[in-house]
Short mmCIF file of C-alpha atoms and ligand atoms in Angstrom, two decimals:
data_model
loop_
_atom_site.label_atom_id
_atom_site.label_comp_id
_atom_site.label_asym_id
_atom_site.label_seq_id
_atom_site.Cartn_x
_atom_site.Cartn_y
_atom_site.Cartn_z
CA MET A 988 -10.81 15.56 1.17
CA ILE A 989 -9.45 12.03 1.56
CA LYS A 990 -9.79 10.89 5.14
CA LYS A 991 -9.57 7.09 4.93
CA CYS A 992 -6.84 4.80 3.98
CA LEU A 993 -7.36 1.05 3.26
CA PHE A 994 -4.52 -1.38 3.93
CA PRO A 995 -5.05 -4.86 2.34
CA ALA A 996 -3.11 -7.08 4.73
CA ALA A 997 -4.71 -10.50 4.45
CA GLY A 998 -2.26 -12.19 2.11
CA PHE A 999 -0.31 -15.28 3.17
CA GLY A 1000 3.14 -13.78 2.42
CA THR A 1001 4.38 -17.11 1.13
CA ARG A 1002 7.70 -15.68 -0.06
CA PHE A 1003 8.65 -15.10 3.54
CA LEU A 1004 7.91 -18.61 4.91
CA PRO A 1005 8.67 -19.79 7.52
CA ALA A 1006 8.75 -16.29 9.07
CA THR A 1007 5.17 -15.61 8.05
CA LYS A 1008 3.73 -18.90 9.23
CA ALA A 1009 2.52 -17.21 12.44
CA VAL A 1010 3.63 -13.62 11.99
CA PRO A 1011 1.77 -11.42 9.47
CA LYS A 1012 4.05 -10.32 6.59
CA GLU A 1013 2.93 -6.76 7.22
CA MET A 1014 4.43 -7.02 10.78
CA LEU A 1015 7.89 -7.92 9.66
CA PRO A 1016 10.20 -5.10 10.78
CA ILE A 1017 12.60 -2.90 8.87
CA LEU A 1018 15.00 -2.34 11.80
CA THR A 1019 12.58 -2.08 14.75
CA LYS A 1020 9.41 -0.79 13.01
CA PRO A 1021 6.93 -3.08 11.30
CA LEU A 1022 6.20 -2.44 7.61
CA LEU A 1023 2.49 -1.63 8.46
CA GLN A 1024 3.54 1.05 10.98
CA TYR A 1025 5.54 2.80 8.23
CA ALA A 1026 2.38 2.53 6.09
CA VAL A 1027 0.08 4.02 8.68
CA GLU A 1028 2.55 6.85 9.37
CA GLU A 1029 2.59 7.61 5.64
CA ALA A 1030 -1.22 7.88 5.61
CA LEU A 1031 -1.20 10.07 8.78
CA ASP A 1032 1.38 12.31 7.22
CA ALA A 1033 -0.88 12.69 4.14
CA GLY A 1034 -3.71 13.94 6.40
CA MET A 1035 -5.77 10.71 6.77
CA SER A 1036 -6.71 9.61 10.29
CA ASN A 1037 -9.08 6.70 9.57
CA MET A 1038 -7.11 3.48 8.99
CA ALA A 1039 -9.21 0.57 7.54
CA ILE A 1040 -7.30 -2.63 7.61
CA VAL A 1041 -8.29 -5.82 5.74
CA THR A 1042 -6.93 -8.79 7.83
CA GLY A 1043 -7.46 -12.46 7.87
CA LYS A 1044 -6.59 -15.65 9.72
CA GLY A 1045 -3.38 -15.34 11.79
CA LYS A 1046 -3.25 -11.53 11.65
CA ARG A 1047 -4.26 -10.63 15.15
CA ALA A 1048 -0.88 -9.20 15.97
CA ILE A 1049 -1.80 -6.26 13.76
CA GLU A 1050 -4.72 -5.22 16.02
CA ASP A 1051 -2.50 -5.59 19.12
CA HIS A 1052 0.16 -3.43 17.53
CA PHE A 1053 -2.22 -0.56 16.94
CA ASP A 1054 -3.57 -0.61 20.45
CA ARG A 1055 -2.00 0.71 23.67
CA ASN A 1056 -0.32 -1.83 25.92
CA LEU A 1057 -0.70 -0.35 29.40
CA GLU A 1058 0.99 -3.19 31.20
CA LEU A 1059 4.12 -2.91 28.99
CA GLU A 1060 4.06 0.88 29.35
CA ALA A 1061 3.93 0.58 33.13
CA GLN A 1062 6.86 -1.84 33.07
CA ILE A 1063 9.18 0.57 31.22
CA GLN A 1064 7.81 3.84 32.67
CA GLY A 1065 10.67 6.07 33.91
CA THR A 1066 13.33 3.98 32.25
CA GLN A 1067 15.33 4.80 29.09
CA LYS A 1068 13.23 2.42 27.12
CA GLU A 1069 10.08 4.58 27.49
CA VAL A 1070 10.97 6.48 24.40
CA LEU A 1071 10.88 3.37 22.23
CA LEU A 1072 7.04 3.37 22.43
CA LYS A 1073 6.74 7.05 21.77
CA GLU A 1074 6.13 6.83 17.98
CA ILE A 1075 3.71 3.92 18.06
CA ASN A 1076 1.71 5.55 20.88
CA ALA A 1077 1.42 8.74 18.91
CA VAL A 1078 0.09 6.70 15.96
CA CYS A 1079 -2.46 4.96 18.23
CA ASN A 1080 -3.56 8.28 19.69
CA ASN A 1081 -3.86 10.15 16.40
CA ALA A 1082 -5.66 7.61 14.23
CA THR A 1083 -8.70 5.38 14.47
CA PHE A 1084 -8.47 1.79 13.32
CA THR A 1085 -11.23 -0.39 11.81
CA TYR A 1086 -10.85 -3.93 10.68
CA VAL A 1087 -12.62 -6.42 8.47
CA ARG A 1088 -11.54 -10.01 7.75
CA GLN A 1089 -11.16 -11.34 4.22
CA LYS A 1090 -12.35 -14.87 4.51
CA GLN A 1091 -10.73 -16.25 1.34
CA MET A 1092 -7.62 -14.95 -0.38
CA LEU A 1093 -9.19 -14.24 -3.69
CA GLY A 1094 -6.85 -11.45 -4.74
CA LEU A 1095 -6.14 -7.76 -4.20
CA GLY A 1096 -9.30 -6.62 -5.96
CA HIS A 1097 -11.36 -8.91 -3.62
CA ALA A 1098 -9.47 -7.59 -0.58
CA ILE A 1099 -10.25 -4.01 -1.61
CA LEU A 1100 -13.97 -4.98 -2.10
CA THR A 1101 -13.94 -6.58 1.36
CA GLY A 1102 -13.01 -3.21 2.71
CA GLU A 1103 -16.13 -1.48 1.32
CA PRO A 1104 -18.09 -1.41 4.67
CA LEU A 1105 -15.14 0.42 6.24
CA ILE A 1106 -14.94 3.04 3.47
CA GLY A 1107 -18.49 3.74 2.31
CA ASN A 1108 -19.25 6.16 -0.45
CA GLU A 1109 -16.21 8.39 -0.53
CA PRO A 1110 -12.82 8.56 -2.29
CA PHE A 1111 -10.06 6.75 -0.35
CA ALA A 1112 -6.43 5.76 -0.50
CA VAL A 1113 -5.09 2.20 -0.73
CA HIS A 1114 -1.68 1.37 0.65
CA LEU A 1115 0.23 -1.88 0.25
CA ALA A 1116 2.60 -2.04 3.18
CA ASP A 1117 5.13 -4.19 1.42
CA ASP A 1118 5.91 -1.41 -0.98
CA LEU A 1119 7.94 0.87 1.31
CA CYS A 1120 8.62 4.34 -0.19
CA THR A 1121 10.95 7.02 0.93
CA SER A 1122 11.11 10.60 -0.44
CA GLU A 1123 12.99 13.74 0.25
CA LYS A 1124 9.98 15.97 0.55
CA ASP A 1125 6.36 14.91 0.35
CA SER A 1126 5.45 11.24 0.91
CA THR A 1127 4.04 9.27 -1.98
CA LEU A 1128 0.46 9.45 -0.68
CA THR A 1129 0.77 13.22 -0.11
CA GLN A 1130 1.99 13.63 -3.74
CA MET A 1131 -0.95 11.49 -4.93
CA ILE A 1132 -3.52 13.49 -3.04
CA GLN A 1133 -2.21 16.67 -4.73
CA VAL A 1134 -2.76 14.91 -8.07
CA TYR A 1135 -6.28 13.75 -7.05
CA ASN A 1136 -7.15 17.27 -5.95
CA LYS A 1137 -6.40 18.47 -9.50
CA TYR A 1138 -8.07 15.60 -11.48
CA GLN A 1139 -10.77 14.31 -9.04
CA CYS A 1140 -10.55 10.70 -10.37
CA SER A 1141 -8.70 7.53 -9.46
CA ILE A 1142 -4.91 7.78 -9.40
CA VAL A 1143 -2.30 4.96 -9.46
CA ALA A 1144 1.36 5.56 -8.64
CA ILE A 1145 3.80 4.20 -11.20
CA GLU A 1146 7.46 3.54 -11.56
CA GLN A 1147 9.54 2.59 -14.57
CA VAL A 1148 10.85 -0.93 -14.11
CA PRO A 1149 13.41 -2.97 -16.18
CA MET A 1150 11.51 -4.50 -19.14
CA ASN A 1151 12.31 -8.05 -17.88
CA GLN A 1152 10.42 -7.33 -14.64
CA THR A 1153 7.00 -6.45 -16.15
CA HIS A 1154 5.62 -9.87 -15.22
CA LYS A 1155 5.55 -8.91 -11.55
CA TYR A 1156 3.33 -5.80 -11.96
CA GLY A 1157 0.25 -4.22 -13.49
CA VAL A 1158 1.56 -2.31 -16.41
CA ILE A 1159 -0.08 0.78 -18.02
CA ALA A 1160 -0.04 2.67 -21.22
CA GLY A 1161 -1.27 6.23 -21.42
CA ASP A 1162 -1.17 9.72 -22.86
CA LEU A 1163 0.92 12.38 -21.12
CA ILE A 1164 -1.30 15.19 -19.82
CA ASP A 1165 1.17 17.56 -18.30
CA ASN A 1166 4.53 19.09 -19.28
CA THR A 1167 6.38 17.78 -16.24
CA ASN A 1168 6.17 14.28 -17.77
CA ASP A 1169 4.95 12.64 -14.65
CA THR A 1170 1.18 12.43 -15.13
CA CYS A 1171 -0.70 10.56 -17.86
CA ARG A 1172 -4.26 9.52 -18.55
CA VAL A 1173 -4.36 5.73 -18.68
CA THR A 1174 -5.57 4.14 -21.89
CA ASN A 1175 -4.66 0.54 -21.35
CA MET A 1176 -3.33 -1.74 -18.55
CA ILE A 1177 -2.37 -5.41 -18.28
CA GLU A 1178 -1.80 -7.48 -15.19
CA LYS A 1179 1.65 -9.11 -14.97
CA PRO A 1180 2.39 -9.18 -18.77
CA ALA A 1181 5.37 -11.05 -20.14
CA PRO A 1182 7.89 -8.46 -21.49
CA LYS A 1183 6.82 -8.97 -25.08
CA GLU A 1184 3.15 -8.41 -24.21
CA ALA A 1185 3.82 -5.36 -22.03
CA PRO A 1186 2.65 -2.05 -23.56
CA THR A 1187 5.30 -0.08 -21.65
CA ASN A 1188 7.65 -0.54 -18.67
CA MET A 1189 5.48 1.69 -16.47
CA ALA A 1190 4.51 -0.44 -13.50
CA ILE A 1191 1.76 0.24 -10.86
CA ILE A 1192 3.17 0.17 -7.35
CA GLY A 1193 1.27 -0.21 -4.04
CA ARG A 1194 -0.38 3.20 -3.80
CA TYR A 1195 -3.73 4.13 -5.16
CA ILE A 1196 -6.40 6.81 -4.67
CA LEU A 1197 -9.72 5.36 -5.71
CA THR A 1198 -13.14 6.84 -6.26
CA PRO A 1199 -15.92 4.75 -4.58
CA ASP A 1200 -17.46 3.59 -7.93
CA ILE A 1201 -14.60 1.08 -7.89
CA PHE A 1202 -16.64 -1.06 -5.54
CA ASN A 1203 -19.47 -1.63 -8.04
CA ILE A 1204 -17.05 -2.31 -10.77
CA LEU A 1205 -15.20 -4.81 -8.55
CA LYS A 1206 -18.47 -6.57 -7.84
CA GLN A 1207 -18.81 -7.23 -11.64
CA THR A 1208 -15.13 -8.07 -12.15
CA LYS A 1209 -14.60 -11.77 -12.94
CA PRO A 1210 -11.44 -13.59 -11.72
CA GLY A 1211 -8.59 -12.75 -14.07
CA LYS A 1212 -4.83 -13.67 -13.99
CA ASP A 1213 -4.08 -16.53 -11.56
CA GLY A 1214 -7.82 -16.94 -10.93
CA GLU A 1215 -7.77 -13.82 -8.61
CA ILE A 1216 -10.05 -10.77 -8.74
CA GLN A 1217 -7.51 -8.29 -9.93
CA ILE A 1218 -7.72 -4.54 -9.10
CA THR A 1219 -6.02 -3.91 -12.43
CA ASP A 1220 -9.04 -5.28 -14.31
CA ALA A 1221 -11.46 -3.04 -12.38
CA LEU A 1222 -9.18 -0.05 -13.00
CA LEU A 1223 -9.20 -0.76 -16.70
CA THR A 1224 -12.95 -0.02 -16.67
CA GLN A 1225 -12.28 3.36 -15.08
CA ALA A 1226 -9.48 3.94 -17.63
CA LYS A 1227 -11.85 3.20 -20.50
CA GLN A 1228 -14.16 5.95 -19.08
CA GLY A 1229 -11.18 8.35 -19.12
CA SER A 1230 -11.15 8.49 -15.37
CA LEU A 1231 -7.78 6.98 -14.34
CA ILE A 1232 -4.53 8.93 -13.97
CA ALA A 1233 -1.12 7.39 -13.60
CA TYR A 1234 1.42 9.44 -11.62
CA LYS A 1235 5.21 8.86 -11.59
CA PHE A 1236 5.88 9.39 -7.91
CA LYS A 1237 8.98 11.13 -6.77
CA GLY A 1238 11.07 9.01 -4.33
CA LYS A 1239 12.48 5.54 -3.90
CA ARG A 1240 10.50 2.29 -3.51
CA PHE A 1241 11.62 -0.94 -1.86
CA ASP A 1242 9.71 -4.13 -2.72
CA CYS A 1243 9.72 -5.51 0.75
CA GLY A 1244 7.46 -8.37 -0.40
CA SER A 1245 10.61 -9.86 -1.91
CA ILE A 1246 13.64 -10.95 0.12
CA GLN A 1247 16.06 -8.84 -2.00
CA GLY A 1248 13.93 -5.66 -1.57
CA TYR A 1249 13.50 -6.30 2.13
CA VAL A 1250 17.30 -6.66 2.65
CA GLU A 1251 17.89 -3.48 0.53
CA ALA A 1252 15.34 -1.49 2.64
CA THR A 1253 16.98 -2.77 5.86
CA ASN A 1254 20.44 -1.69 4.67
CA TYR A 1255 19.13 1.62 3.49
CA PHE A 1256 17.44 2.50 6.84
CA ALA A 1257 20.45 1.17 8.84
CA LYS A 1258 22.71 3.48 6.87
CA GLN A 1259 20.33 6.43 7.28
CA GLN A 1260 20.31 5.89 10.99
CA GLY A 1261 24.07 5.42 11.18
CA ILE A 1262 23.79 1.87 12.43
CA ILE A 1263 26.08 0.49 9.72
P1 UTP B 1383 0.99 -10.05 -2.62
O1 UTP B 1383 0.73 -10.24 -4.00
O2 UTP B 1383 2.33 -9.59 -2.21
O3 UTP B 1383 0.62 -11.48 -1.84
O4 UTP B 1383 -0.14 -9.15 -2.07
P2 UTP B 1383 1.05 -12.02 -0.45
O5 UTP B 1383 0.19 -13.16 -0.10
O6 UTP B 1383 1.04 -10.93 0.56
O7 UTP B 1383 2.56 -12.48 -0.59
P3 UTP B 1383 3.26 -13.77 -1.36
O8 UTP B 1383 3.21 -13.36 -2.83
O9 UTP B 1383 2.45 -15.00 -1.03
O10 UTP B 1383 4.67 -13.77 -0.81
C1 UTP B 1383 0.00 -7.76 -2.07
C2 UTP B 1383 -0.80 -7.10 -0.93
O11 UTP B 1383 -2.22 -7.42 -1.06
C3 UTP B 1383 -2.66 -8.16 0.12
C4 UTP B 1383 -1.43 -8.65 0.78
O12 UTP B 1383 -1.63 -8.84 2.18
C5 UTP B 1383 -0.39 -7.63 0.42
O13 UTP B 1383 -0.37 -6.56 1.29
N1 UTP B 1383 -3.65 -9.16 -0.32
C6 UTP B 1383 -3.41 -9.94 -1.38
C7 UTP B 1383 -4.79 -9.35 0.40
O14 UTP B 1383 -5.06 -8.60 1.41
N2 UTP B 1383 -5.64 -10.33 0.00
C8 UTP B 1383 -5.45 -11.09 -1.12
O15 UTP B 1383 -6.29 -11.94 -1.40
C9 UTP B 1383 -4.28 -10.92 -1.81
#
């Protein structure tokens, strides 16, 4: 059973400057809800209650958000605004939050390794809050846990992207292992390849289920693309052992780490809620 979800949230979010100068990127809202709250709600929905967050300098707003604010609650008690804190208070009450700070931004792989003391020796999920997913039925993490329960190894969620976008993602190649065409055993993966070097257009998105051996692999992983410790390089070691599955998730993803994706997500949710 997967109980813990790790949220790497230490990055500088430079694409959103100046907004992210003092406000964590993960706290930028889609309508009124911060990206990281969508993320934690997805993990709760998938049955996890232990949220492990990797933070860094300038990220204290995250801890305040996932704590009760009794003064504020007293202020709006008995007014129509009381309902506005209902969802976040339910999140605070139903989950436990642990934090660790990444002292240097050495990459996503390093951020995940920084989370080891919060996770320990058990399989866990990783959620990147700037990839916001919606689905008609099960959430992306719920779907992935079903796949994990079947194969009992690390799982990455993938999406087919236009060939000219491969340089933004980790890209995989693999052998189909089921007849629904949505699961394959990964044989190769490359971090941010140019289109002509990309083995396919199947890109890894910000959802992972990882087995805990990933931590020892990460400890031995040298800096790769852009001088960062890449999770893709560590996952390639698992792939070579035959223990990495890629799953084409059902749903829609917004890349809220980019301005275009952020605007698209805002419009999508505004339409859904009848605001525009
Ligand atoms: P990004 O690659 O989007 O980097 O990280 P970023 O710093 O957040 O944004 P830009 O590119 O400068 O605009 C993907 C996720 O991994 C986390 C980020 O917080 C984000 O959730 N991350 C990345 C870390 O926690 N630590 C790192 O060293 C790098």
